[in-house]
Amino acid sequence: MSGSQDEDEGGQWEPGGEDGDGGGRELDSQDEDGGGQDSEPDELDGQGDDDERPAAERTGKKRTAFVRAKAYPNGSTGPLRRDILQVLGVLKAATVKQVWQLAAPHHEHPNTVASALRDMALKESRLAEQRGSLGGPDDEEEGAGGKKKSLAQARAERAAAGGKRARPTAPKGSNAKIWGLTELGLDAAAATLPVGRKMGNRARSLGRGTGAPHAMAVNDTIVAFTGANTPGGGIGVISDWTTEASHPLPGGRQQIADAVLIAPADGVPVLLVEVDLHNGTNLKIARKIDGYAEYFAQTYKDPNHEGHPSRAKQLPSWRRTYPTAPAGTLPPIALVLGGAGPRAIDNTIDAIHDLAAQHWEPRRAFDFTDKIPLLACHLDDLKAKGPHAAIWWRYGSTNWQTLTDALANTDYIAATRERIAAEKKAAQEQEHQRLEATRCPGCNRREDEFRYRPHASDGTRLCTDCEEQARKDRARRQLLAARAHNDALHPCYTCHGPLGGPHGSRTELDEPAEADRLECPPCASERSNHGRRPILLDLPAPRQVRRAAKHGPPDDDPWWTVRLLHAERWPKEARDRGKGPS
Ligand SMILES: [Zn+2]
Ligand SMILES: [Zn+2]
């Protein structure tokens, strides 16, 4: 049990009293004891005679002692009143239960909070006042209490006049009283907030009608995040919150956030919270995100950025308001959706997916430039399970996640990495298949095995290398065939070597020689180069012809067939006229 609980507070809870329903929901303040009045005004900082803090913390205060029983007939302590001031300073309006959950959760019952509120409503204090009830505006007691006059005050006066206390008559939970701070109370509350903290809109749009349920839903959201009973531990403290935080837009407009949480130490550098109770259209919710996008897009020029000359011309204005936001990202927005069944809320979440896609959808896999981290959850889930449970829908993800994971976009990042890896693998496999298809029918090499890829095969014809080899092979076969043919003929008439030329020489004939060829290629070019006339074989003697007809070609004349050819082509008469091969 922490410090501010003491026997005074504990002793104030009366099971049979007006707060005895025990539910903590309805804590009507039919004051039984508003009469003990002290002429001394309360200290606005809430440090009264019951202050349990060390004296050192209270130095500088004028008042150090009260006659407690008279100043605070309901028995509240200074620290508790101070905590309540802070809670109501942030929430502006809240039920006793909500105040209790944030200001004094260690108290077993909310009654001490109710008592403190009644103390604060006394006309000597005029810090707190009642603002109707959740049941609606038609609270008859409130009507009787006057318009702007504090209801509690009126009750206190009535009680002082001897009025009897009465039990609440409204159905349990239907008309939980809503408390707020007076102007005086707001001033006092401001003093309890950390230096530099803004109070937000002092007159929260509580209204009389739909405004109250919305404001209470925002409070419930804050309680779910920050209350001491939050499963897994509360996020931040009440002073880390601002309600109705204004975000100025061009043209004097503004985008007002229902609540903003700044709790970097608890893993939430900044979180803008929009609570919706399903009494507008999905488009209306999307328009709010449009508004934030417009707000985030505003820039300012700062030639002396962070104290030194900077070339930065366009700095994001929002970062001056939310310096705790991590680099490289816009402040996240959490949509807390209630006021309808789970299916209707899921439908809203789905609808926002498309309606706000331009604001949250990454440009590419991990390019979130100018994109808003957008989260949504069911208010009922948030209240029942707390923010640490996997109740958050981060747009772009496919699973409900914890707040930490939703803010870090864990699911999306993992899924996207997986997808990219799979795509890469598929591309690699496809490339592998493509390369396999380029294997050369000759050498079986793939395209990637060639230094110069255009030389590779397309898988149907030979690669350039194999083509070249095939050409050489064909030429070799042709040469060998020609050589076999030419070697079977007569030798060179001049050098008596092979008629096709020396075997393997560069000039060797690679085709069958003409039947009347007499010289190998070297000898033929030698003759041509020297301008000598072609060979004309002597006519055979008639005796040789007769002998060959009987016994075949003569053994001593390898060129016999050519001699016969020459004799036929250039007979004696032609030769006498000077004819011969040219
Ligand atoms: Zn090949
Ligand atoms: Zn020759």
mmCIF file of C-alpha atoms in Angstrom, residues 183-366:
data_model
loop_
_atom_site.group_PDB
_atom_site.id
_atom_site.type_symbol
_atom_site.label_atom_id
_atom_site.label_comp_id
_atom_site.label_asym_id
_atom_site.label_seq_id
_atom_site.Cartn_x
_atom_site.Cartn_y
_atom_site.Cartn_z
ATOM 1 C CA GLU A 183 -11.728 27.470 -13.035
ATOM 2 C CA LEU A 184 -10.071 27.631 -9.643
ATOM 3 C CA GLY A 185 -9.585 23.891 -9.729
ATOM 4 C CA LEU A 186 -8.064 24.015 -13.195
ATOM 5 C CA ASP A 187 -5.576 26.597 -12.003
ATOM 6 C CA ALA A 188 -4.734 24.409 -9.058
ATOM 7 C CA ALA A 189 -4.435 21.366 -11.305
ATOM 8 C CA ALA A 190 -2.029 23.179 -13.606
ATOM 9 C CA ALA A 191 0.296 23.564 -10.654
ATOM 10 C CA THR A 192 0.367 19.806 -10.154
ATOM 11 C CA LEU A 193 1.453 19.077 -13.707
ATOM 12 C CA PRO A 194 5.101 18.930 -14.735
ATOM 13 C CA VAL A 195 6.651 22.230 -15.803
ATOM 14 C CA GLY A 196 5.994 22.946 -19.455
ATOM 15 C CA ARG A 197 3.014 20.651 -19.678
ATOM 16 C CA LYS A 198 -0.020 22.097 -21.345
ATOM 17 C CA MET A 199 -3.399 21.492 -19.881
ATOM 18 C CA GLY A 200 -5.071 21.038 -23.222
ATOM 19 C CA ASN A 201 -8.527 22.422 -23.749
ATOM 20 C CA ARG A 202 -9.788 23.599 -20.398
ATOM 21 C CA ALA A 203 -13.414 23.249 -21.329
ATOM 22 C CA ARG A 204 -13.535 19.748 -22.640
ATOM 23 C CA SER A 205 -16.414 19.208 -25.017
ATOM 24 C CA LEU A 206 -18.399 17.247 -22.518
ATOM 25 C CA GLY A 207 -21.692 18.629 -23.607
ATOM 26 C CA ARG A 208 -24.978 17.313 -22.463
ATOM 27 C CA GLY A 209 -25.871 14.290 -24.477
ATOM 28 C CA THR A 210 -23.566 12.301 -26.711
ATOM 29 C CA GLY A 211 -20.538 14.289 -25.585
ATOM 30 C CA ALA A 212 -20.440 12.775 -22.138
ATOM 31 C CA PRO A 213 -20.292 9.125 -23.224
ATOM 32 C CA HIS A 214 -17.503 10.020 -25.625
ATOM 33 C CA ALA A 215 -15.541 11.891 -22.993
ATOM 34 C CA MET A 216 -16.044 9.005 -20.586
ATOM 35 C CA ALA A 217 -14.857 6.543 -23.251
ATOM 36 C CA VAL A 218 -11.708 8.622 -23.673
ATOM 37 C CA ASN A 219 -11.272 8.468 -19.897
ATOM 38 C CA ASP A 220 -11.789 4.715 -19.960
ATOM 39 C CA THR A 221 -9.099 4.514 -22.615
ATOM 40 C CA ILE A 222 -6.715 6.487 -20.440
ATOM 41 C CA VAL A 223 -7.583 4.334 -17.443
ATOM 42 C CA ALA A 224 -6.961 1.190 -19.501
ATOM 43 C CA PHE A 225 -3.511 2.438 -20.489
ATOM 44 C CA THR A 226 -2.368 4.090 -17.302
ATOM 45 C CA GLY A 227 -4.439 2.690 -14.460
ATOM 46 C CA ALA A 228 -2.609 0.704 -11.804
ATOM 47 C CA ASN A 229 -4.749 -2.314 -12.586
ATOM 48 C CA THR A 230 -3.620 -2.494 -16.205
ATOM 49 C CA PRO A 231 -2.585 -6.093 -16.880
ATOM 50 C CA GLY A 232 1.166 -6.126 -17.338
ATOM 51 C CA GLY A 233 1.538 -2.698 -15.770
ATOM 52 C CA GLY A 234 0.256 0.728 -16.693
ATOM 53 C CA ILE A 235 1.818 2.774 -19.453
ATOM 54 C CA GLY A 236 2.833 6.216 -18.302
ATOM 55 C CA VAL A 237 1.242 8.269 -15.553
ATOM 56 C CA ILE A 238 -1.755 10.552 -15.735
ATOM 57 C CA SER A 239 0.390 13.605 -16.348
ATOM 58 C CA ASP A 240 1.760 11.931 -19.493
ATOM 59 C CA TRP A 241 -1.664 12.467 -21.061
ATOM 60 C CA THR A 242 -3.254 15.472 -22.693
ATOM 61 C CA THR A 243 -6.911 15.465 -23.613
ATOM 62 C CA GLU A 244 -8.358 17.436 -26.476
ATOM 63 C CA ALA A 245 -4.924 18.334 -27.756
ATOM 64 C CA SER A 246 -5.180 20.905 -30.496
ATOM 65 C CA HIS A 247 -3.152 20.543 -33.690
ATOM 66 C CA PRO A 248 -3.365 23.767 -35.680
ATOM 67 C CA LEU A 249 -4.059 23.587 -39.390
ATOM 68 C CA PRO A 250 -3.851 26.291 -42.043
ATOM 69 C CA GLY A 251 -6.730 28.723 -42.179
ATOM 70 C CA GLY A 252 -7.337 28.782 -38.441
ATOM 71 C CA ARG A 253 -8.645 25.238 -38.441
ATOM 72 C CA GLN A 254 -7.433 22.609 -36.014
ATOM 73 C CA GLN A 255 -7.321 18.863 -35.628
ATOM 74 C CA ILE A 256 -8.136 17.966 -32.073
ATOM 75 C CA ALA A 257 -6.882 14.680 -30.682
ATOM 76 C CA ASP A 258 -9.104 13.098 -28.059
ATOM 77 C CA ALA A 259 -5.988 12.226 -26.109
ATOM 78 C CA VAL A 260 -2.249 12.211 -26.553
ATOM 79 C CA LEU A 261 0.092 9.983 -24.574
ATOM 80 C CA ILE A 262 3.770 10.821 -24.254
ATOM 81 C CA ALA A 263 5.490 8.092 -22.257
ATOM 82 C CA PRO A 264 8.866 7.335 -23.861
ATOM 83 C CA ALA A 265 10.118 5.542 -20.766
ATOM 84 C CA ASP A 266 7.292 3.041 -21.160
ATOM 85 C CA GLY A 267 7.889 2.457 -24.854
ATOM 86 C CA VAL A 268 5.361 4.964 -26.156
ATOM 87 C CA PRO A 269 7.281 8.044 -27.320
ATOM 88 C CA VAL A 270 4.050 9.579 -28.554
ATOM 89 C CA LEU A 271 0.598 8.208 -29.331
ATOM 90 C CA LEU A 272 -2.359 10.185 -30.639
ATOM 91 C CA VAL A 273 -5.613 8.585 -29.577
ATOM 92 C CA GLU A 274 -8.935 8.971 -31.342
ATOM 93 C CA VAL A 275 -11.913 7.441 -29.629
ATOM 94 C CA ASP A 276 -15.008 6.748 -31.706
ATOM 95 C CA LEU A 277 -18.299 5.453 -30.387
ATOM 96 C CA HIS A 278 -19.792 4.510 -33.721
ATOM 97 C CA ASN A 279 -22.077 7.499 -33.922
ATOM 98 C CA GLY A 280 -20.601 8.895 -37.107
ATOM 99 C CA THR A 281 -19.615 7.510 -40.453
ATOM 100 C CA ASN A 282 -16.411 5.700 -41.285
ATOM 101 C CA LEU A 283 -15.670 8.570 -43.611
ATOM 102 C CA LYS A 284 -15.740 10.910 -40.628
ATOM 103 C CA ILE A 285 -13.002 8.857 -38.970
ATOM 104 C CA ALA A 286 -11.001 8.844 -42.187
ATOM 105 C CA ARG A 287 -11.363 12.635 -42.400
ATOM 106 C CA LYS A 288 -9.681 12.914 -39.011
ATOM 107 C CA ILE A 289 -6.710 11.006 -40.359
ATOM 108 C CA ASP A 290 -6.729 13.375 -43.335
ATOM 109 C CA GLY A 291 -6.537 16.184 -40.794
ATOM 110 C CA TYR A 292 -3.529 14.669 -39.051
ATOM 111 C CA ALA A 293 -1.814 14.092 -42.385
ATOM 112 C CA GLU A 294 -2.344 17.751 -43.154
ATOM 113 C CA TYR A 295 -0.972 18.663 -39.747
ATOM 114 C CA PHE A 296 2.090 16.446 -40.171
ATOM 115 C CA ALA A 297 2.766 17.881 -43.625
ATOM 116 C CA GLN A 298 3.269 21.406 -42.308
ATOM 117 C CA THR A 299 6.838 22.614 -42.273
ATOM 118 C CA TYR A 300 8.808 25.605 -41.072
ATOM 119 C CA LYS A 301 12.057 27.171 -42.151
ATOM 120 C CA ASP A 302 14.906 27.277 -39.709
ATOM 121 C CA PRO A 303 18.202 28.691 -40.944
ATOM 122 C CA ASN A 304 19.725 28.031 -37.519
ATOM 123 C CA HIS A 305 18.565 24.513 -36.917
ATOM 124 C CA GLU A 306 19.460 23.256 -33.441
ATOM 125 C CA GLY A 307 21.790 26.117 -32.763
ATOM 126 C CA HIS A 308 24.034 25.844 -35.761
ATOM 127 C CA PRO A 309 23.680 26.929 -39.359
ATOM 128 C CA SER A 310 21.599 24.468 -41.270
ATOM 129 C CA ARG A 311 20.627 24.077 -44.824
ATOM 130 C CA ALA A 312 17.398 22.482 -43.704
ATOM 131 C CA LYS A 313 14.731 24.626 -45.234
ATOM 132 C CA GLN A 314 11.668 22.536 -44.580
ATOM 133 C CA LEU A 315 11.526 21.028 -41.118
ATOM 134 C CA PRO A 316 8.400 19.254 -39.908
ATOM 135 C CA SER A 317 6.496 21.546 -37.603
ATOM 136 C CA TRP A 318 4.938 18.698 -35.663
ATOM 137 C CA ARG A 319 8.320 17.633 -34.332
ATOM 138 C CA ARG A 320 8.496 20.809 -32.273
ATOM 139 C CA THR A 321 5.331 19.646 -30.532
ATOM 140 C CA TYR A 322 6.374 15.986 -30.285
ATOM 141 C CA PRO A 323 10.170 15.944 -29.999
ATOM 142 C CA THR A 324 10.063 12.506 -28.393
ATOM 143 C CA ALA A 325 8.797 10.852 -31.578
ATOM 144 C CA PRO A 326 11.383 8.441 -32.978
ATOM 145 C CA ALA A 327 13.348 9.616 -35.972
ATOM 146 C CA GLY A 328 12.097 8.591 -39.362
ATOM 147 C CA THR A 329 8.468 8.141 -38.483
ATOM 148 C CA LEU A 330 5.358 10.207 -37.971
ATOM 149 C CA PRO A 331 3.530 10.030 -34.638
ATOM 150 C CA PRO A 332 1.307 6.954 -34.529
ATOM 151 C CA ILE A 333 -2.463 7.297 -34.301
ATOM 152 C CA ALA A 334 -4.533 4.793 -32.367
ATOM 153 C CA LEU A 335 -8.234 4.478 -33.157
ATOM 154 C CA VAL A 336 -10.131 3.190 -30.142
ATOM 155 C CA LEU A 337 -13.510 2.011 -31.352
ATOM 156 C CA GLY A 338 -16.554 1.340 -29.200
ATOM 157 C CA GLY A 339 -20.263 1.880 -29.119
ATOM 158 C CA ALA A 340 -21.071 -1.080 -31.328
ATOM 159 C CA GLY A 341 -20.729 -4.844 -31.505
ATOM 160 C CA PRO A 342 -17.462 -6.534 -32.400
ATOM 161 C CA ARG A 343 -18.544 -7.262 -35.946
ATOM 162 C CA ALA A 344 -19.593 -3.668 -36.644
ATOM 163 C CA ILE A 345 -16.314 -2.433 -35.223
ATOM 164 C CA ASP A 346 -14.346 -4.913 -37.328
ATOM 165 C CA ASN A 347 -16.244 -3.591 -40.343
ATOM 166 C CA THR A 348 -15.203 -0.066 -39.436
ATOM 167 C CA ILE A 349 -11.587 -1.197 -39.096
ATOM 168 C CA ASP A 350 -11.843 -2.783 -42.552
ATOM 169 C CA ALA A 351 -13.420 0.329 -44.042
ATOM 170 C CA ILE A 352 -10.664 2.575 -42.691
ATOM 171 C CA HIS A 353 -8.148 0.295 -44.399
ATOM 172 C CA ASP A 354 -9.215 1.612 -47.765
ATOM 173 C CA LEU A 355 -10.447 5.063 -46.771
ATOM 174 C CA ALA A 356 -7.125 5.977 -45.183
ATOM 175 C CA ALA A 357 -4.828 3.831 -47.324
ATOM 176 C CA GLN A 358 -3.065 6.866 -48.749
ATOM 177 C CA HIS A 359 -1.968 7.826 -45.244
ATOM 178 C CA TRP A 360 -0.695 4.502 -43.884
ATOM 179 C CA GLU A 361 0.209 2.326 -46.852
ATOM 180 C CA PRO A 362 3.989 2.220 -47.420
ATOM 181 C CA ARG A 363 5.239 3.407 -50.795
ATOM 182 C CA ARG A 364 7.391 0.361 -51.092
ATOM 183 C CA ALA A 365 8.155 -2.543 -48.798
ATOM 184 C CA PHE A 366 9.926 -0.513 -46.130
#
